[in-house]
Amino acid sequence: MCTGKCAKFIGIALYPLCLISIVSNVILLFPGWDLDPIKHVSERLTPEVLYLGGVIGGGVLVLIPAIHIQATGREGCCNNRCGMFLSIIFAAVGVVGSVYGFVVSVLAMVRGPQCLYSLDMTSSAAPLMWGRPFFSNLTDLNDENYLFNKDTWNLCKSPKDVVEFNIILFSMLLASTAISLILCTIQMLNGLFGCLCGTCRKND
């Protein structure tokens, strides 16, 4: 496959990944489909949601490179060695955005959601508080971590099913940013070859 066609393929492939990242992050603002947390942002939404790793990182910072990378693969003013050089810079921006979204997603997955919980699961009369009952360090990925111990998910009383909600959406964000990272990295190499060897098109 010539470098021009490869760039076009990568650019098009990045669009749905941007959409998945943005939509996932927006939905995370309403944990458990509950509208109440958005009214108490600092108390009821995790910092990782507010970092907007999906909107800014996997979204905007990947979407802008995707537009140029796709243009590089089409016949026209961008389909030349200069365009391929610029695609390396844009792809690097995409790499930064993808890494940002990926790191935020990893932190969110490990630390768990913000919810109304009780430290005493055996007593229904135990006081409830807002916080992150599963908060742990990155080194604590063992059998005791909530990700591998579904029985502990009952700690969260509200919003409903917030743990599953958090895991599913951040997993989607994690996957989309990881794939975007791979594609943008490939485009950096593809752009380098395009600068050196041309785009296999007439406008080289």
PDB file of C-alpha atoms in Angstrom, residues 1-13 69-75 79 84 187 190 198-201:
ATOM      1  CA  MET A   1       0.000   0.000   0.000  1.00  0.00           C
ATOM      2  CA  CYS A   2       1.426   3.409  -0.944  1.00  0.00           C
ATOM      3  CA  THR A   3       1.887   6.035   1.776  1.00  0.00           C
ATOM      4  CA  GLY A   4      -0.934   8.220   0.414  1.00  0.00           C
ATOM      5  CA  LYS A   5      -3.526   5.450   0.531  1.00  0.00           C
ATOM      6  CA  CYS A   6      -2.293   4.385   3.966  1.00  0.00           C
ATOM      7  CA  ALA A   7      -2.743   7.952   5.266  1.00  0.00           C
ATOM      8  CA  LYS A   8      -6.287   8.093   3.879  1.00  0.00           C
ATOM      9  CA  PHE A   9      -7.163   4.786   5.555  1.00  0.00           C
ATOM     10  CA  ILE A  10      -5.741   5.930   8.912  1.00  0.00           C
ATOM     11  CA  GLY A  11      -7.541   9.284   8.742  1.00  0.00           C
ATOM     12  CA  ILE A  12     -10.905   7.649   8.071  1.00  0.00           C
ATOM     13  CA  ALA A  13     -10.328   5.022  10.789  1.00  0.00           C
ATOM     14  CA  ILE A  69      -4.173  12.883   7.667  1.00  0.00           C
ATOM     15  CA  GLN A  70      -7.155  11.962   5.514  1.00  0.00           C
ATOM     16  CA  ALA A  71      -6.541  15.032   3.329  1.00  0.00           C
ATOM     17  CA  THR A  72      -2.946  13.880   2.907  1.00  0.00           C
ATOM     18  CA  GLY A  73      -4.223  10.679   1.359  1.00  0.00           C
ATOM     19  CA  ARG A  74      -6.435  12.442  -1.191  1.00  0.00           C
ATOM     20  CA  GLU A  75      -5.273  13.875  -4.487  1.00  0.00           C
ATOM     21  CA  ASN A  79      -0.986  14.941  -1.380  1.00  0.00           C
ATOM     22  CA  MET A  84       3.262  14.080   4.474  1.00  0.00           C
ATOM     23  CA  GLN A 187       1.032   7.556  10.537  1.00  0.00           C
ATOM     24  CA  ASN A 190       4.086   6.475   7.212  1.00  0.00           C
ATOM     25  CA  GLY A 198       6.731  10.295  -2.004  1.00  0.00           C
ATOM     26  CA  THR A 199       3.027   9.425  -1.814  1.00  0.00           C
ATOM     27  CA  CYS A 200       2.806   7.182  -4.900  1.00  0.00           C
ATOM     28  CA  ARG A 201       0.603   9.845  -6.493  1.00  0.00           C
TER      29      ARG A 201
END
